[in-house]
Amino acid sequence: MLDVDNSALSIEWYLDGELLPWDQPQYEAKEGGTYYAILSNEVCTIQTESIEIQVQTPPDPTLVYEGTLACEGDSIPIIANNALDSWQWYLDGVPIESANGPQYWAHSSGEYSYTGTLGPCEISSEYVTISIVEAIVPTLSFLNDTLFAPPAAAYQWYFNGELLEGATGSFLVPPGERQIHGLDPRRKRLRSHFRALEVDLINSVSNRLPQGWKLYPNPATDWLVLEVPGVVDGVFALYDLRGRMVLEGVVGGGGRRLDVRGLGPGCMYWKFRRGKVGGG
């Protein structure tokens, strides 16, 4: 703000020698350049000393990062405008102690931002939300001669430490000992080992499906098909791994197509008994 004697009868403000449309004793200089004023009363006219004003354009409050999701133990680098004079990083609006450089490694979940200065200018960046999530340890389950892996973004199965080409699904029918590398949604490589698991009872006589019998697709999402060739009638029951029966019914004519859309996700096992409903 520029100030002159307010007792003058007339005041003329000039910027770089050009008359400005202002005649009040105070002038707010918003542009850079050389300012002066000419004051007049009934007798005298005088010109004030010139003053040079420099107006600096605020810098861009850039905030650069690659990804906003990391696994526990990792961190995400966040980069500010490095042309500033000073920086202060914030987490959820609270200053981070000793975080006063142009880059900060975020290792906790929350909203990150910074303020910076360049000469007389102060800027504030936008927020970026960083999520640091707990690492999961994948476990395998084994049912109906099939290995199942937990939910993940991608899969790669191995046999005795050697990669199995094309084995990139969430389940696998193994010929022997297996291990899995699972990539969780945070792209963190995790490993789980499968050594020896016993197959749950799948019918009332044997722990193995009789020759020619089929249960597919496995895993199922909408429909599950039971094929029991040579069996005229039978009764089936489907159980979860806690032993609770979730579905039962009759199989006739060698098979049946089951609607499993109402069942929750998870591993199941089934039991089958030949004979008519109510029979021994």
mmCIF file of C-alpha atoms in Angstrom:
data_model
loop_
_atom_site.group_PDB
_atom_site.id
_atom_site.type_symbol
_atom_site.label_atom_id
_atom_site.label_comp_id
_atom_site.label_asym_id
_atom_site.label_seq_id
_atom_site.Cartn_x
_atom_site.Cartn_y
_atom_site.Cartn_z
ATOM 1 C CA MET A 1 0.000 0.000 0.000
ATOM 2 C CA LEU A 2 1.391 3.414 -1.026
ATOM 3 C CA ASP A 3 0.581 6.497 1.117
ATOM 4 C CA VAL A 4 0.884 10.291 0.522
ATOM 5 C CA ASP A 5 -0.171 13.436 2.421
ATOM 6 C CA ASN A 6 -3.943 13.451 2.597
ATOM 7 C CA SER A 7 -4.095 17.246 3.019
ATOM 8 C CA ALA A 8 -3.390 17.821 -0.685
ATOM 9 C CA LEU A 9 -6.237 19.260 -2.709
ATOM 10 C CA SER A 10 -5.494 16.997 -5.658
ATOM 11 C CA ILE A 11 -3.500 13.806 -6.055
ATOM 12 C CA GLU A 12 -2.334 12.141 -9.267
ATOM 13 C CA TRP A 13 -0.776 8.674 -9.241
ATOM 14 C CA TYR A 14 1.635 7.505 -11.953
ATOM 15 C CA LEU A 15 3.000 4.082 -12.943
ATOM 16 C CA ASP A 16 6.049 4.112 -15.224
ATOM 17 C CA GLY A 17 5.149 7.689 -16.199
ATOM 18 C CA GLU A 18 1.514 6.935 -17.104
ATOM 19 C CA LEU A 19 -1.338 8.561 -15.205
ATOM 20 C CA LEU A 20 -3.454 6.127 -13.188
ATOM 21 C CA PRO A 21 -7.225 6.560 -12.670
ATOM 22 C CA TRP A 22 -6.877 7.132 -8.930
ATOM 23 C CA ASP A 23 -6.963 10.342 -6.833
ATOM 24 C CA GLN A 24 -7.030 9.087 -3.254
ATOM 25 C CA PRO A 25 -4.110 9.385 -0.785
ATOM 26 C CA GLN A 26 -3.658 5.593 -0.595
ATOM 27 C CA TYR A 27 -2.953 3.340 -3.555
ATOM 28 C CA GLU A 28 -2.712 -0.476 -3.563
ATOM 29 C CA ALA A 29 0.045 -1.438 -5.947
ATOM 30 C CA LYS A 30 -0.782 -4.730 -7.659
ATOM 31 C CA GLU A 31 1.564 -4.431 -10.639
ATOM 32 C CA GLY A 32 5.328 -4.177 -10.779
ATOM 33 C CA GLY A 33 6.924 -0.899 -11.869
ATOM 34 C CA THR A 34 7.942 2.587 -10.767
ATOM 35 C CA TYR A 35 5.324 4.594 -8.855
ATOM 36 C CA TYR A 36 5.140 8.271 -7.859
ATOM 37 C CA ALA A 37 2.438 10.874 -7.118
ATOM 38 C CA ILE A 38 1.973 14.570 -7.880
ATOM 39 C CA LEU A 39 0.339 16.562 -5.092
ATOM 40 C CA SER A 40 -1.220 20.015 -5.533
ATOM 41 C CA ASN A 41 -2.764 22.654 -3.302
ATOM 42 C CA GLU A 42 -3.789 26.262 -3.965
ATOM 43 C CA VAL A 43 -0.169 27.441 -4.177
ATOM 44 C CA CYS A 44 2.240 24.548 -4.807
ATOM 45 C CA THR A 45 2.613 21.376 -6.874
ATOM 46 C CA ILE A 46 5.177 18.794 -5.863
ATOM 47 C CA GLN A 47 6.173 15.315 -7.040
ATOM 48 C CA THR A 48 6.959 12.583 -4.550
ATOM 49 C CA GLU A 49 10.000 10.377 -4.723
ATOM 50 C CA SER A 50 9.707 7.383 -7.018
ATOM 51 C CA ILE A 51 9.428 3.874 -5.600
ATOM 52 C CA GLU A 52 9.957 0.676 -7.527
ATOM 53 C CA ILE A 53 7.581 -2.176 -6.735
ATOM 54 C CA GLN A 54 8.349 -5.790 -7.663
ATOM 55 C CA VAL A 55 5.396 -8.163 -7.859
ATOM 56 C CA GLN A 56 6.316 -11.833 -7.776
ATOM 57 C CA THR A 57 4.010 -14.455 -9.301
ATOM 58 C CA PRO A 58 3.269 -17.270 -6.812
ATOM 59 C CA PRO A 59 4.895 -20.560 -7.867
ATOM 60 C CA ASP A 60 2.887 -23.611 -8.851
ATOM 61 C CA PRO A 61 2.149 -25.838 -5.800
ATOM 62 C CA THR A 62 2.866 -29.064 -7.655
ATOM 63 C CA LEU A 63 2.471 -32.423 -5.907
ATOM 64 C CA VAL A 64 3.955 -35.417 -7.721
ATOM 65 C CA TYR A 65 3.544 -39.068 -6.682
ATOM 66 C CA GLU A 66 3.245 -42.521 -8.253
ATOM 67 C CA GLY A 67 0.392 -44.496 -6.783
ATOM 68 C CA THR A 68 -1.428 -44.004 -3.491
ATOM 69 C CA LEU A 69 -1.500 -47.598 -2.195
ATOM 70 C CA ALA A 70 1.343 -49.463 -0.496
ATOM 71 C CA CYS A 71 1.811 -52.489 1.687
ATOM 72 C CA GLU A 72 2.733 -52.208 5.355
ATOM 73 C CA GLY A 73 6.485 -51.624 5.696
ATOM 74 C CA ASP A 74 6.709 -49.811 2.351
ATOM 75 C CA SER A 75 6.398 -46.084 1.692
ATOM 76 C CA ILE A 76 5.373 -43.786 -1.160
ATOM 77 C CA PRO A 77 7.548 -40.801 -2.197
ATOM 78 C CA ILE A 78 5.697 -37.493 -2.583
ATOM 79 C CA ILE A 79 7.534 -34.655 -4.353
ATOM 80 C CA ALA A 80 6.848 -30.921 -4.018
ATOM 81 C CA ASN A 81 7.932 -27.986 -6.198
ATOM 82 C CA ASN A 82 11.699 -27.969 -5.605
ATOM 83 C CA ALA A 83 12.090 -24.326 -6.728
ATOM 84 C CA LEU A 84 10.798 -23.015 -3.397
ATOM 85 C CA ASP A 85 12.759 -21.510 -0.516
ATOM 86 C CA SER A 86 11.129 -23.633 2.198
ATOM 87 C CA TRP A 87 8.692 -26.517 2.687
ATOM 88 C CA GLN A 88 6.504 -27.914 5.453
ATOM 89 C CA TRP A 89 4.689 -31.227 5.069
ATOM 90 C CA TYR A 90 1.367 -32.010 6.737
ATOM 91 C CA LEU A 91 -0.476 -35.229 7.582
ATOM 92 C CA ASP A 92 -4.225 -34.787 8.099
ATOM 93 C CA GLY A 93 -3.655 -31.060 8.537
ATOM 94 C CA VAL A 94 -1.019 -31.445 11.277
ATOM 95 C CA PRO A 95 2.608 -30.418 10.609
ATOM 96 C CA ILE A 96 4.992 -33.365 10.359
ATOM 97 C CA GLU A 97 8.013 -32.805 12.548
ATOM 98 C CA SER A 98 11.287 -32.317 10.633
ATOM 99 C CA ALA A 99 9.504 -32.809 7.278
ATOM 100 C CA ASN A 100 11.000 -29.678 5.687
ATOM 101 C CA GLY A 101 12.412 -30.823 2.362
ATOM 102 C CA PRO A 102 11.064 -30.950 -1.193
ATOM 103 C CA GLN A 103 10.340 -34.704 -0.883
ATOM 104 C CA TYR A 104 8.621 -36.783 1.776
ATOM 105 C CA TRP A 105 8.269 -40.576 2.058
ATOM 106 C CA ALA A 106 4.725 -41.357 3.244
ATOM 107 C CA HIS A 107 4.646 -44.482 5.401
ATOM 108 C CA SER A 108 1.304 -43.966 7.174
ATOM 109 C CA SER A 109 -2.252 -43.691 5.869
ATOM 110 C CA GLY A 110 -3.812 -40.249 5.648
ATOM 111 C CA GLU A 111 -4.048 -37.000 3.680
ATOM 112 C CA TYR A 112 -0.697 -35.427 2.792
ATOM 113 C CA SER A 113 -0.046 -31.841 1.682
ATOM 114 C CA TYR A 114 2.601 -29.132 2.038
ATOM 115 C CA THR A 115 3.017 -25.382 2.279
ATOM 116 C CA GLY A 116 5.958 -23.601 0.708
ATOM 117 C CA THR A 117 7.454 -20.144 0.396
ATOM 118 C CA LEU A 118 9.307 -18.327 -2.360
ATOM 119 C CA GLY A 119 10.321 -14.823 -1.361
ATOM 120 C CA PRO A 120 7.215 -13.097 0.024
ATOM 121 C CA CYS A 121 4.856 -15.675 -1.505
ATOM 122 C CA GLU A 122 3.377 -18.635 0.355
ATOM 123 C CA ILE A 123 1.569 -21.467 -1.395
ATOM 124 C CA SER A 124 -0.381 -24.534 -0.260
ATOM 125 C CA SER A 125 -0.739 -27.742 -2.234
ATOM 126 C CA GLU A 126 -3.777 -29.941 -2.647
ATOM 127 C CA TYR A 127 -4.188 -33.112 -0.583
ATOM 128 C CA VAL A 128 -3.290 -36.608 -1.701
ATOM 129 C CA THR A 129 -4.768 -39.548 0.197
ATOM 130 C CA ILE A 130 -2.253 -42.324 0.856
ATOM 131 C CA SER A 131 -3.297 -45.784 2.049
ATOM 132 C CA ILE A 132 -0.806 -48.080 3.773
ATOM 133 C CA VAL A 133 -2.507 -51.409 4.331
ATOM 134 C CA GLU A 134 -1.626 -54.449 6.394
ATOM 135 C CA ALA A 135 0.141 -57.230 4.540
ATOM 136 C CA ILE A 136 -1.818 -60.464 4.229
ATOM 137 C CA VAL A 137 -0.320 -63.939 4.531
ATOM 138 C CA PRO A 138 -1.970 -66.179 1.935
ATOM 139 C CA THR A 139 -3.137 -69.643 2.943
ATOM 140 C CA LEU A 140 -4.176 -72.523 0.714
ATOM 141 C CA SER A 141 -7.114 -74.902 1.029
ATOM 142 C CA PHE A 142 -7.539 -78.292 -0.621
ATOM 143 C CA LEU A 143 -10.899 -79.748 -1.624
ATOM 144 C CA ASN A 144 -12.007 -82.292 -4.227
ATOM 145 C CA ASP A 145 -8.430 -82.701 -5.497
ATOM 146 C CA THR A 146 -8.225 -78.933 -6.069
ATOM 147 C CA LEU A 147 -6.017 -76.307 -4.439
ATOM 148 C CA PHE A 148 -7.641 -72.943 -3.749
ATOM 149 C CA ALA A 149 -5.783 -69.675 -3.112
ATOM 150 C CA PRO A 150 -7.256 -66.660 -1.258
ATOM 151 C CA PRO A 151 -8.493 -63.583 -3.173
ATOM 152 C CA ALA A 152 -5.674 -61.685 -4.900
ATOM 153 C CA ALA A 153 -5.098 -59.498 -7.948
ATOM 154 C CA ALA A 154 -2.940 -62.079 -9.756
ATOM 155 C CA TYR A 155 -1.607 -65.589 -9.294
ATOM 156 C CA GLN A 156 1.324 -67.743 -10.397
ATOM 157 C CA TRP A 157 1.544 -71.401 -9.359
ATOM 158 C CA TYR A 158 4.843 -73.301 -8.923
ATOM 159 C CA PHE A 159 5.690 -77.002 -8.735
ATOM 160 C CA ASN A 160 8.806 -77.844 -6.705
ATOM 161 C CA GLY A 161 9.990 -74.267 -7.159
ATOM 162 C CA GLU A 162 9.503 -74.259 -10.931
ATOM 163 C CA LEU A 163 7.003 -71.955 -12.612
ATOM 164 C CA LEU A 164 3.986 -73.657 -14.176
ATOM 165 C CA GLU A 165 3.250 -72.023 -17.514
ATOM 166 C CA GLY A 166 -0.350 -70.871 -17.790
ATOM 167 C CA ALA A 167 -1.169 -71.683 -14.142
ATOM 168 C CA THR A 168 -2.365 -68.185 -13.281
ATOM 169 C CA GLY A 169 -5.825 -68.827 -11.839
ATOM 170 C CA SER A 170 -7.046 -68.840 -8.264
ATOM 171 C CA PHE A 171 -7.267 -72.663 -8.187
ATOM 172 C CA LEU A 172 -5.294 -75.631 -9.472
ATOM 173 C CA VAL A 173 -5.594 -79.420 -9.610
ATOM 174 C CA PRO A 174 -2.132 -80.529 -8.417
ATOM 175 C CA PRO A 175 -0.316 -83.785 -9.208
ATOM 176 C CA GLY A 176 1.835 -83.401 -6.071
ATOM 177 C CA GLU A 177 3.392 -80.927 -3.684
ATOM 178 C CA ARG A 178 2.721 -77.271 -4.555
ATOM 179 C CA GLN A 179 3.496 -73.757 -3.543
ATOM 180 C CA ILE A 180 1.916 -70.479 -4.668
ATOM 181 C CA HIS A 181 3.103 -66.931 -5.147
ATOM 182 C CA GLY A 182 0.107 -64.615 -4.768
ATOM 183 C CA LEU A 183 0.087 -60.953 -5.712
ATOM 184 C CA ASP A 184 -2.352 -59.125 -3.458
ATOM 185 C CA PRO A 185 -4.225 -55.962 -4.600
ATOM 186 C CA ARG A 186 -1.295 -53.829 -3.401
ATOM 187 C CA ARG A 187 1.069 -55.755 -5.724
ATOM 188 C CA LYS A 188 3.099 -56.989 -2.767
ATOM 189 C CA ARG A 189 4.716 -60.367 -3.460
ATOM 190 C CA LEU A 190 3.752 -62.899 -0.846
ATOM 191 C CA ARG A 191 4.439 -66.586 -0.557
ATOM 192 C CA SER A 192 2.578 -69.472 1.006
ATOM 193 C CA HIS A 193 3.674 -73.112 1.069
ATOM 194 C CA PHE A 194 1.485 -76.176 0.671
ATOM 195 C CA ARG A 195 2.919 -79.418 2.033
ATOM 196 C CA ALA A 196 0.293 -82.016 2.929
ATOM 197 C CA LEU A 197 -3.480 -81.600 3.285
ATOM 198 C CA GLU A 198 -6.122 -84.301 3.539
ATOM 199 C CA VAL A 199 -9.188 -84.305 1.332
ATOM 200 C CA ASP A 200 -12.458 -83.865 3.198
ATOM 201 C CA LEU A 201 -15.051 -86.618 3.017
ATOM 202 C CA ILE A 202 -16.982 -86.185 -0.205
ATOM 203 C CA ASN A 203 -19.352 -89.144 -0.084
ATOM 204 C CA SER A 204 -20.545 -91.616 2.510
ATOM 205 C CA VAL A 205 -18.373 -94.503 1.348
ATOM 206 C CA SER A 206 -15.023 -93.186 0.205
ATOM 207 C CA ASN A 207 -12.804 -90.113 0.360
ATOM 208 C CA ARG A 208 -12.497 -90.176 -3.433
ATOM 209 C CA LEU A 209 -15.045 -89.663 -6.180
ATOM 210 C CA PRO A 210 -16.047 -92.978 -7.807
ATOM 211 C CA GLN A 211 -14.855 -93.467 -11.350
ATOM 212 C CA GLY A 212 -16.903 -91.489 -13.843
ATOM 213 C CA TRP A 213 -18.468 -89.182 -11.292
ATOM 214 C CA LYS A 214 -18.001 -85.479 -11.865
ATOM 215 C CA LEU A 215 -18.488 -82.293 -9.861
ATOM 216 C CA TYR A 216 -17.973 -79.117 -11.910
ATOM 217 C CA PRO A 217 -17.186 -76.277 -12.446
ATOM 218 C CA ASN A 218 -14.836 -75.994 -9.500
ATOM 219 C CA PRO A 219 -14.911 -73.316 -8.271
ATOM 220 C CA ALA A 220 -18.533 -72.509 -9.136
ATOM 221 C CA THR A 221 -20.205 -69.098 -9.135
ATOM 222 C CA ASP A 222 -23.752 -69.666 -10.427
ATOM 223 C CA TRP A 223 -24.344 -73.360 -11.103
ATOM 224 C CA LEU A 224 -22.769 -76.604 -9.901
ATOM 225 C CA VAL A 225 -23.252 -79.848 -11.830
ATOM 226 C CA LEU A 226 -23.261 -83.301 -10.197
ATOM 227 C CA GLU A 227 -22.858 -86.237 -12.568
ATOM 228 C CA VAL A 228 -23.305 -89.674 -10.972
ATOM 229 C CA PRO A 229 -23.640 -92.077 -13.933
ATOM 230 C CA GLY A 230 -25.213 -95.438 -13.146
ATOM 231 C CA VAL A 231 -27.072 -94.122 -10.114
ATOM 232 C CA VAL A 232 -30.818 -93.819 -10.562
ATOM 233 C CA ASP A 233 -31.595 -91.902 -7.391
ATOM 234 C CA GLY A 234 -29.625 -90.322 -4.603
ATOM 235 C CA VAL A 235 -29.602 -87.690 -1.898
ATOM 236 C CA PHE A 236 -26.905 -85.053 -1.595
ATOM 237 C CA ALA A 237 -25.946 -82.478 1.036
ATOM 238 C CA LEU A 238 -23.504 -79.581 0.682
ATOM 239 C CA TYR A 239 -21.568 -78.399 3.787
ATOM 240 C CA ASP A 240 -19.268 -75.505 4.572
ATOM 241 C CA LEU A 241 -15.928 -76.096 6.302
ATOM 242 C CA ARG A 242 -17.568 -75.573 9.699
ATOM 243 C CA GLY A 243 -19.748 -78.593 9.067
ATOM 244 C CA ARG A 244 -22.949 -76.607 8.540
ATOM 245 C CA MET A 245 -25.269 -77.911 5.810
ATOM 246 C CA VAL A 246 -25.967 -75.145 3.306
ATOM 247 C CA LEU A 247 -27.809 -77.062 0.578
ATOM 248 C CA GLU A 248 -29.514 -80.440 0.181
ATOM 249 C CA GLY A 249 -31.669 -82.187 -2.391
ATOM 250 C CA VAL A 250 -32.335 -85.169 -4.580
ATOM 251 C CA VAL A 251 -30.273 -86.389 -7.523
ATOM 252 C CA GLY A 252 -32.159 -88.381 -10.119
ATOM 253 C CA GLY A 253 -31.389 -89.794 -13.530
ATOM 254 C CA GLY A 254 -27.641 -89.782 -13.006
ATOM 255 C CA GLY A 255 -27.112 -86.154 -12.096
ATOM 256 C CA ARG A 256 -28.406 -82.710 -11.261
ATOM 257 C CA ARG A 257 -27.664 -79.030 -11.936
ATOM 258 C CA LEU A 258 -27.592 -77.044 -8.679
ATOM 259 C CA ASP A 259 -28.239 -73.328 -8.286
ATOM 260 C CA VAL A 260 -25.519 -72.018 -5.901
ATOM 261 C CA ARG A 261 -25.977 -68.311 -6.531
ATOM 262 C CA GLY A 262 -27.428 -67.834 -3.070
ATOM 263 C CA LEU A 263 -24.414 -69.328 -1.303
ATOM 264 C CA GLY A 264 -21.602 -67.219 0.075
ATOM 265 C CA PRO A 265 -17.995 -67.616 -1.127
ATOM 266 C CA GLY A 266 -15.740 -70.240 0.418
ATOM 267 C CA CYS A 267 -14.746 -73.887 0.253
ATOM 268 C CA MET A 268 -17.466 -76.516 0.535
ATOM 269 C CA TYR A 269 -17.630 -80.313 0.637
ATOM 270 C CA TRP A 270 -20.501 -82.620 -0.230
ATOM 271 C CA LYS A 271 -21.864 -85.981 0.758
ATOM 272 C CA PHE A 272 -23.914 -88.301 -1.422
ATOM 273 C CA ARG A 273 -26.067 -91.302 -0.557
ATOM 274 C CA ARG A 274 -27.571 -93.669 -3.089
ATOM 275 C CA GLY A 275 -31.230 -94.460 -2.774
ATOM 276 C CA LYS A 276 -34.595 -92.698 -2.779
ATOM 277 C CA VAL A 277 -35.461 -89.896 -0.410
ATOM 278 C CA GLY A 278 -36.202 -91.371 2.989
ATOM 279 C CA GLY A 279 -34.544 -94.642 2.022
ATOM 280 C CA GLY A 280 -31.853 -96.394 4.047
#
